[in-house]
Structure formats: C-alpha cells, structure tokens
Amino acid sequence: DGTTTAIPTPKLVAQNVIDVYDNPTQGSCDINQNRLFILKSDGLYATGYNVNGQLGVGDTNNRSSFTKSGTWTSASQIVKLYPIGCNVGFNFLLDSNGKIWFCGYNVDGVCGDGTTANKTSWVDVTNAWAGVTSGVQDIQVVAGGSNYMETTAFYHTWAVMLITLPNGTKILKSCGYNDYGSLGDGTTTTRTTPVTVLSVTANNVIKLRANGNQCSSIHALCSNGDLYGWGHNSYGNVGDGTTTNRTTPTIVAAEVKDIFLNGQSSPGNNDRYQTFIMKSDGLYGCGWNDFGYLGLGHTTSPITSFAKVLLPLDNDEIVDTMGCYTTENNGYTLVAITSKRRMFAWGYNGKNGITSSSTISCLVPIQFKIQED
C-alpha cells in the first residue's frame, strides 16, 4: 500500500488483479522479510523484501508498493511462478514461450547457470535446466532453504524440478545445496549446474513434494503408485524405516494415491518434519511425532515407516488436501479436508488453536463443523 505500517483491517491495495502467487515455504522464520507477486493484464508485479534481488526488479531495494517485475507485457505470457522462501528467497518462472527464468538468492548456485551470484533481474536458465532453448511444456518445482540467518551467513538453498520437454518427455533435475542428499544424485556435493536425479523414471512422475528447509526430504509420486524418497532423514520423514540420510532415491511406499504438505516449513532451523500419503485404506504418516503430529494417538518419535493416521474416514472418503501452520515453540497444527468436506485437525495445541482443552496436544484428529454464513 506504499507504507510499512501494519494494516489491522483489510485495505484495497491493487485492482484488476488476475492472480496472486505464494508458496508454503514463505511461511517460516523472518516472514517480515517476505514478498508478494501479483499478475495483471500487462504482466508481473512484486512488492516486499528484496535484499537478495528476489523481486526481479533489477536492484536490491525493498518495495512497499507493487513494482513491475521482468519485461513481460501480457498476463498470458506467465504460465507458472514458484516463489520460494523469505529472506533467502528465489523464484522460478515458466513463460508462454516455454522458457524457464530465475531471479533472487543464488549463493549455493540453485539458479543452475554455473555461478553463485545473486540475480536481481530475471535470467533465462532454460538451457541449463532443460537442455533446450525454448518450448518447455511444463515444470513442477520443489525447493527450499532455511530462512534463518546465523551470524553473517544465510543458510542454504536447493531445488528439484520436473521438466516436460517439447516432445513430451520428462526429465528430473536438481541443483544447489546438497549436504543432506537433497539433490538425489548419489552424492553430498553442492551443484551450481543441474544434475539428473537418480533411480526415478521421470516419465512416470506425476507429483513432487518436499519440506521447505535446507534439511529436507523429497518425494516423487509415480503413476503406478510407487513413492520414491530421498534427502534429510534424521527424524524418519523419508519413510524408509531408518534415520539415515539418503543421497539416492529409493521406493518407500507402494500403491500410493496422493502425497501432501508440499513446502511444509517452520521457524528457525527446525528440520523435524512429517510426510503424509493417501492409500486406498486411509491416511498414513511418518517423521517427527512430538505433540502427536502424526495423529497416531501417542507421541513416540520418530516414526520412520509410514503408519496409519487415526482418521475416521468412510469407505469411499479420501483426504483431498492437507495444510499445516506453526504456533509457538516450533509447534505444528495439522489440518485435513476430506472429499466429503469434513475438516479434521490435530497436533500442537499450546495456544488452543484446535480446542480449548487443557492439554497442549491433540494426539488424534478432531473433526470440526465448518460454519458457513
């Protein structure tokens, strides 16, 4: 709105907006150092924190009002935009010419162009990632990096991208920070140019999911129901029955219908995440279970293999979507919406965000009636 004053009631700040872009990885530490992209008829606009060039406006000055980002002149030129992270934020964009663009924080080389310089303007990285100069049909991006600064050093960033080439073939590439195996290339070597993720047949991948931290587990769901997992695993969130970090993808579940919680993030350098999947007989989860995050009726932790969540679904009912939010002490509250429009919540309850019960934990999902005016 042109100021840096808190707005206690809704205020009109833009008109004729076609779309708004956000990502769950932005909802973590230092959210006051965040940014917002909107799409209008004449292209892309951005406002907010810009110290690392993440607004793509050609400089590192913060903006308090929407400023034109990039050289696109029509809304139809913007196909997809992935804004990742906060103070170490960066962005990947797919345009209507099938080109992949990047701007923002690049100290670990997540851009993929072989450098570690931040990008204050959008740069074309199509050839680096896809091996072609244009015509990319589609991209899916999961990425992250702790939005936490220790002394003078930002924490690290990485990205995994599923790319559909002009001929319809898919490739699975990764780049950036790799100490925990997030790139899936069989090493722990940080990369400034994209490498191929091993073991997974990219043509079979239908969905990517990942946590939003530098210490992240990544999962790829295939059309036959096989689920591959890799990356950071100290708390069992890869789901392979161990707490060993995995540098190479391995099948961790079969007959999976869906996977949830893309970009799950938390304050500070917290890497105690959960992974949730849908199978024909219900919802399953693995990972850190303090405060009952997995809805298993107990707080035994970690859970290193997928265990069935105590979610009372009918025979023909499935989970449509899941989300989470963070309260105090890095506490999570998990929320699920089912195909019958039922809402359930469980996990941390320190601020009574789930129930007014005196306990700080809801160890099993509680159903809520959604009141509509």
Coordinates of N, CA and C in Angstrom, one line a residue, residues 104-228:
G104 N 16.8 -13.9 -7.8 CA 16.9 -14.0 -6.4 C 18.2 -14.6 -5.9
Y105 N 18.1 -15.1 -4.7 CA 19.3 -15.6 -3.9 C 19.9 -16.8 -4.6
N106 N 21.2 -16.8 -4.7 CA 21.9 -17.8 -5.5 C 23.3 -18.2 -5.0
V107 N 23.5 -18.0 -3.7 CA 24.8 -18.3 -3.1 C 25.2 -19.7 -3.2
D108 N 24.3 -20.7 -3.2 CA 24.6 -22.1 -3.4 C 24.4 -22.6 -4.9
G109 N 24.2 -21.6 -5.8 CA 24.1 -22.0 -7.2 C 22.8 -22.6 -7.6
V110 N 21.7 -22.4 -6.8 CA 20.4 -23.0 -7.2 C 19.9 -22.5 -8.5
C111 N 20.3 -21.4 -9.0 CA 19.9 -20.9 -10.3 C 20.2 -21.9 -11.4
G112 N 21.4 -22.5 -11.3 CA 21.7 -23.5 -12.3 C 22.6 -23.0 -13.4
D113 N 23.0 -21.8 -13.4 CA 23.7 -21.2 -14.5 C 25.2 -21.3 -14.3
G114 N 25.7 -22.1 -13.3 CA 27.1 -22.3 -13.0 C 27.8 -21.2 -12.2
T115 N 27.0 -20.2 -11.7 CA 27.5 -19.1 -10.9 C 26.9 -19.2 -9.5
T116 N 27.4 -18.4 -8.6 CA 26.9 -18.3 -7.2 C 26.5 -16.8 -6.9
A117 N 26.3 -16.0 -8.0 CA 25.9 -14.6 -7.8 C 24.4 -14.5 -7.7
N118 N 23.9 -13.6 -6.8 CA 22.5 -13.4 -6.8 C 22.1 -12.7 -8.1
K119 N 20.8 -12.9 -8.4 CA 20.2 -12.4 -9.7 C 19.1 -11.4 -9.3
T120 N 19.4 -10.1 -9.6 CA 18.4 -9.1 -9.3 C 17.4 -8.9 -10.4
S121 N 17.7 -9.4 -11.6 CA 16.8 -9.4 -12.7 C 16.6 -10.8 -13.2
W122 N 15.5 -11.1 -13.8 CA 15.2 -12.4 -14.3 C 16.2 -12.9 -15.4
V123 N 16.8 -14.1 -15.2 CA 17.7 -14.6 -16.2 C 17.1 -15.9 -16.8
D124 N 17.4 -16.1 -18.0 CA 16.9 -17.3 -18.8 C 17.8 -18.5 -18.4
V125 N 17.3 -19.5 -17.8 CA 18.0 -20.7 -17.4 C 17.5 -22.0 -18.1
T126 N 16.7 -21.8 -19.2 CA 16.1 -22.9 -19.9 C 17.1 -23.9 -20.3
N127 N 18.2 -23.5 -21.0 CA 19.1 -24.5 -21.5 C 19.8 -25.2 -20.4
A128 N 20.1 -24.5 -19.3 CA 20.8 -25.1 -18.1 C 20.0 -26.2 -17.5
W129 N 18.7 -26.0 -17.4 CA 17.9 -27.0 -16.7 C 17.3 -28.0 -17.7
A130 N 16.9 -27.6 -18.9 CA 16.1 -28.4 -19.8 C 16.9 -28.9 -21.0
G131 N 18.1 -28.3 -21.3 CA 18.9 -28.7 -22.4 C 18.3 -28.3 -23.7
V132 N 17.3 -27.4 -23.7 CA 16.7 -26.8 -24.9 C 16.7 -25.3 -24.6
T133 N 16.4 -24.5 -25.7 CA 16.4 -23.0 -25.5 C 15.0 -22.5 -25.3
S134 N 13.9 -23.3 -25.6 CA 12.6 -22.9 -25.5 C 11.7 -24.1 -25.7
G135 N 10.4 -23.9 -25.6 CA 9.4 -24.9 -25.9 C 9.1 -25.8 -24.7
V136 N 9.6 -25.6 -23.5 CA 9.3 -26.4 -22.4 C 7.8 -26.4 -22.1
Q137 N 7.2 -27.6 -22.0 CA 5.7 -27.7 -21.9 C 5.3 -27.4 -20.5
D138 N 6.0 -27.9 -19.5 CA 5.6 -27.7 -18.1 C 6.8 -27.9 -17.1
I139 N 6.6 -27.3 -15.9 CA 7.6 -27.6 -14.9 C 6.8 -27.8 -13.5
Q140 N 7.4 -28.6 -12.7 CA 7.0 -28.7 -11.3 C 8.3 -28.4 -10.5
V141 N 8.2 -27.6 -9.5 CA 9.4 -27.2 -8.7 C 9.1 -27.4 -7.2
V142 N 10.0 -28.2 -6.6 CA 10.0 -28.2 -5.1 C 11.4 -27.7 -4.7
A143 N 11.4 -26.8 -3.7 CA 12.7 -26.2 -3.3 C 12.6 -25.7 -1.9
G144 N 13.7 -25.2 -1.4 CA 13.7 -24.7 -0.1 C 15.1 -24.2 0.4
G145 N 15.1 -23.9 1.7 CA 16.3 -23.4 2.3 C 15.9 -22.7 3.6
S146 N 16.6 -22.9 4.6 CA 16.2 -22.3 5.9 C 16.2 -20.8 5.7
N147 N 15.1 -20.2 6.2 CA 15.0 -18.7 6.2 C 15.5 -18.1 7.5
Y148 N 16.7 -18.6 7.9 CA 17.3 -18.3 9.2 C 18.7 -17.8 9.0
M149 N 19.1 -16.8 9.6 CA 20.4 -16.2 9.5 C 21.2 -16.4 10.8
E150 N 22.3 -17.1 10.7 CA 23.2 -17.3 11.8 C 24.5 -16.4 11.6
T151 N 24.8 -15.6 12.5 CA 25.9 -14.6 12.4 C 25.7 -13.8 11.1
T152 N 26.6 -14.0 10.1 CA 26.5 -13.2 8.9 C 26.2 -14.1 7.7
A153 N 26.0 -15.4 7.9 CA 25.8 -16.4 6.8 C 24.4 -16.8 6.7
F154 N 23.8 -16.7 5.6 CA 22.5 -17.3 5.3 C 22.6 -18.8 5.2
Y155 N 21.6 -19.5 5.5 CA 21.6 -20.9 5.3 C 21.3 -21.2 3.8
H156 N 21.2 -22.5 3.5 CA 21.4 -22.9 2.1 C 20.1 -23.2 1.3
T157 N 20.2 -23.2 0.0 CA 19.1 -23.3 -0.8 C 19.3 -24.4 -1.9
W158 N 18.2 -25.1 -2.3 CA 18.3 -26.2 -3.3 C 17.0 -26.2 -4.0
A159 N 16.9 -26.9 -5.1 CA 15.7 -27.1 -5.9 C 15.7 -28.4 -6.7
V160 N 14.6 -29.0 -6.8 CA 14.4 -30.2 -7.7 C 13.2 -29.8 -8.6
M161 N 13.5 -30.1 -9.9 CA 12.5 -29.7 -10.9 C 12.1 -30.8 -11.9
L162 N 10.8 -31.0 -12.1 CA 10.3 -32.0 -13.1 C 10.0 -31.2 -14.3
I163 N 10.6 -31.5 -15.4 CA 10.5 -30.7 -16.6 C 9.9 -31.5 -17.7
T164 N 8.9 -31.0 -18.4 CA 8.3 -31.7 -19.5 C 8.8 -31.0 -20.8
L165 N 9.6 -31.7 -21.6 CA 10.3 -31.2 -22.7 C 9.3 -30.9 -23.9
P166 N 9.8 -30.3 -25.0 CA 8.9 -30.0 -26.1 C 8.3 -31.3 -26.7
N167 N 9.0 -32.4 -26.7 CA 8.5 -33.6 -27.3 C 7.7 -34.4 -26.3
G168 N 7.4 -33.9 -25.1 CA 6.6 -34.6 -24.1 C 7.3 -35.4 -23.1
T169 N 8.6 -35.7 -23.4 CA 9.4 -36.4 -22.4 C 9.7 -35.6 -21.2
K170 N 9.7 -36.3 -20.0 CA 10.0 -35.6 -18.8 C 11.5 -35.9 -18.3
I171 N 12.1 -34.9 -17.7 CA 13.4 -35.1 -17.0 C 13.2 -34.6 -15.6
L172 N 14.0 -35.2 -14.7 CA 14.0 -34.8 -13.3 C 15.4 -34.3 -12.9
K173 N 15.5 -33.0 -12.7 CA 16.8 -32.3 -12.4 C 16.8 -31.7 -11.0
S174 N 18.1 -31.4 -10.5 CA 18.2 -30.8 -9.2 C 19.5 -29.9 -9.2
C175 N 19.5 -29.0 -8.3 CA 20.7 -28.1 -8.2 C 20.7 -27.4 -6.9
G176 N 21.9 -27.0 -6.4 CA 22.1 -26.2 -5.2 C 22.7 -27.0 -4.1
Y177 N 22.3 -26.6 -2.9 CA 22.9 -27.2 -1.6 C 22.6 -28.7 -1.5
N178 N 23.6 -29.5 -1.1 CA 23.4 -30.9 -1.1 C 24.0 -31.7 0.0
D179 N 24.3 -31.1 1.1 CA 24.9 -31.8 2.3 C 24.1 -33.0 2.8
Y180 N 22.8 -32.9 2.6 CA 22.0 -34.0 3.1 C 21.4 -34.9 2.0
G181 N 21.9 -34.7 0.8 CA 21.4 -35.6 -0.3 C 20.2 -35.1 -1.0
S182 N 19.8 -33.8 -0.8 CA 18.5 -33.3 -1.3 C 18.5 -33.4 -2.8
L183 N 19.6 -33.4 -3.5 CA 19.6 -33.4 -5.0 C 19.4 -34.8 -5.6
G184 N 19.6 -35.8 -4.8 CA 19.3 -37.2 -5.2 C 20.2 -37.7 -6.3
D185 N 21.4 -37.2 -6.3 CA 22.4 -37.6 -7.4 C 23.4 -38.6 -6.9
G186 N 23.2 -39.1 -5.7 CA 24.1 -40.1 -5.1 C 25.3 -39.5 -4.4
T187 N 25.3 -38.2 -4.2 CA 26.4 -37.5 -3.6 C 25.9 -36.5 -2.6
T188 N 26.9 -35.9 -1.9 CA 26.5 -34.8 -1.0 C 27.3 -33.5 -1.5
T189 N 27.5 -33.5 -2.8 CA 28.2 -32.4 -3.4 C 27.3 -31.3 -3.9
T190 N 27.5 -30.1 -3.4 CA 26.7 -28.9 -3.8 C 26.9 -28.7 -5.3
R191 N 25.8 -28.4 -6.1 CA 25.9 -28.2 -7.5 C 25.5 -26.9 -7.9
T192 N 26.2 -26.3 -8.9 CA 25.8 -25.0 -9.5 C 25.3 -25.1 -10.9
T193 N 25.3 -26.4 -11.4 CA 24.6 -26.7 -12.6 C 23.8 -27.9 -12.4
P194 N 22.6 -28.0 -13.0 CA 21.6 -29.1 -12.6 C 22.2 -30.5 -13.0
V195 N 21.9 -31.4 -12.1 CA 22.2 -32.8 -12.3 C 20.9 -33.6 -12.3
T196 N 21.1 -34.8 -12.9 CA 19.9 -35.7 -13.0 C 19.7 -36.5 -11.7
V197 N 18.4 -36.5 -11.2 CA 18.1 -37.3 -10.1 C 18.1 -38.7 -10.5
L198 N 18.8 -39.6 -9.7 CA 19.0 -41.0 -10.0 C 17.8 -41.8 -9.7
S199 N 17.7 -43.0 -10.3 CA 16.8 -44.1 -9.9 C 15.4 -43.9 -10.4
V200 N 14.9 -42.7 -10.3 CA 13.5 -42.4 -10.7 C 13.3 -42.3 -12.2
T201 N 12.3 -43.0 -12.7 CA 12.0 -42.8 -14.1 C 11.1 -41.6 -14.3
A202 N 11.6 -40.5 -14.8 CA 10.9 -39.2 -14.7 C 9.6 -39.2 -15.5
N203 N 9.5 -40.0 -16.6 CA 8.3 -40.0 -17.3 C 7.1 -40.6 -16.5
N204 N 7.4 -41.3 -15.4 CA 6.4 -41.9 -14.6 C 5.9 -40.9 -13.4
V205 N 6.7 -39.9 -13.2 CA 6.4 -39.0 -12.0 C 5.2 -38.1 -12.3
I206 N 4.3 -38.1 -11.4 CA 3.1 -37.2 -11.5 C 3.1 -36.1 -10.5
K207 N 3.8 -36.2 -9.4 CA 3.8 -35.2 -8.3 C 5.1 -35.2 -7.5
L208 N 5.6 -34.0 -7.3 CA 6.8 -33.8 -6.4 C 6.3 -33.2 -5.1
R209 N 6.9 -33.6 -4.0 CA 6.6 -32.9 -2.7 C 7.9 -32.9 -1.9
A210 N 8.0 -31.8 -1.0 CA 9.2 -31.7 -0.2 C 8.9 -30.8 1.0
N211 N 9.8 -30.9 2.0 CA 9.7 -30.0 3.1 C 10.4 -28.7 2.6
G212 N 10.3 -27.6 3.4 CA 10.8 -26.3 2.9 C 12.1 -25.9 3.5
N213 N 12.8 -26.7 4.2 CA 14.0 -26.4 4.9 C 15.2 -26.8 4.1
Q214 N 16.4 -26.3 4.6 CA 17.7 -26.8 4.0 C 17.8 -28.3 4.3
C215 N 17.3 -28.8 5.4 CA 17.3 -30.2 5.8 C 16.0 -30.8 5.4
S216 N 15.9 -31.1 4.1 CA 14.6 -31.5 3.6 C 14.6 -33.0 3.0
S217 N 13.4 -33.6 3.2 CA 13.2 -34.8 2.4 C 12.4 -34.5 1.2
I218 N 12.6 -35.2 0.1 CA 11.9 -35.0 -1.1 C 11.3 -36.3 -1.5
H219 N 10.1 -36.2 -2.1 CA 9.3 -37.4 -2.5 C 8.8 -37.2 -4.0
A220 N 8.8 -38.3 -4.7 CA 8.3 -38.3 -6.1 C 7.3 -39.4 -6.2
L221 N 6.0 -39.0 -6.5 CA 5.0 -40.0 -6.7 C 4.8 -40.4 -8.2
C222 N 4.8 -41.7 -8.4 CA 4.8 -42.2 -9.8 C 3.3 -42.6 -10.1
S223 N 3.0 -42.7 -11.4 CA 1.7 -43.1 -11.9 C 1.3 -44.5 -11.5
N224 N 2.2 -45.4 -11.2 CA 1.9 -46.7 -10.7 C 1.7 -46.8 -9.2
G225 N 1.8 -45.7 -8.5 CA 1.6 -45.7 -7.1 C 2.9 -45.8 -6.3
D226 N 4.0 -46.0 -6.9 CA 5.3 -46.1 -6.2 C 5.7 -44.7 -5.7
L227 N 6.2 -44.6 -4.5 CA 6.7 -43.4 -4.0 C 8.1 -43.5 -3.7
Y228 N 8.9 -42.6 -4.3 CA 10.4 -42.5 -4.0 C 10.7 -41.4 -3.0

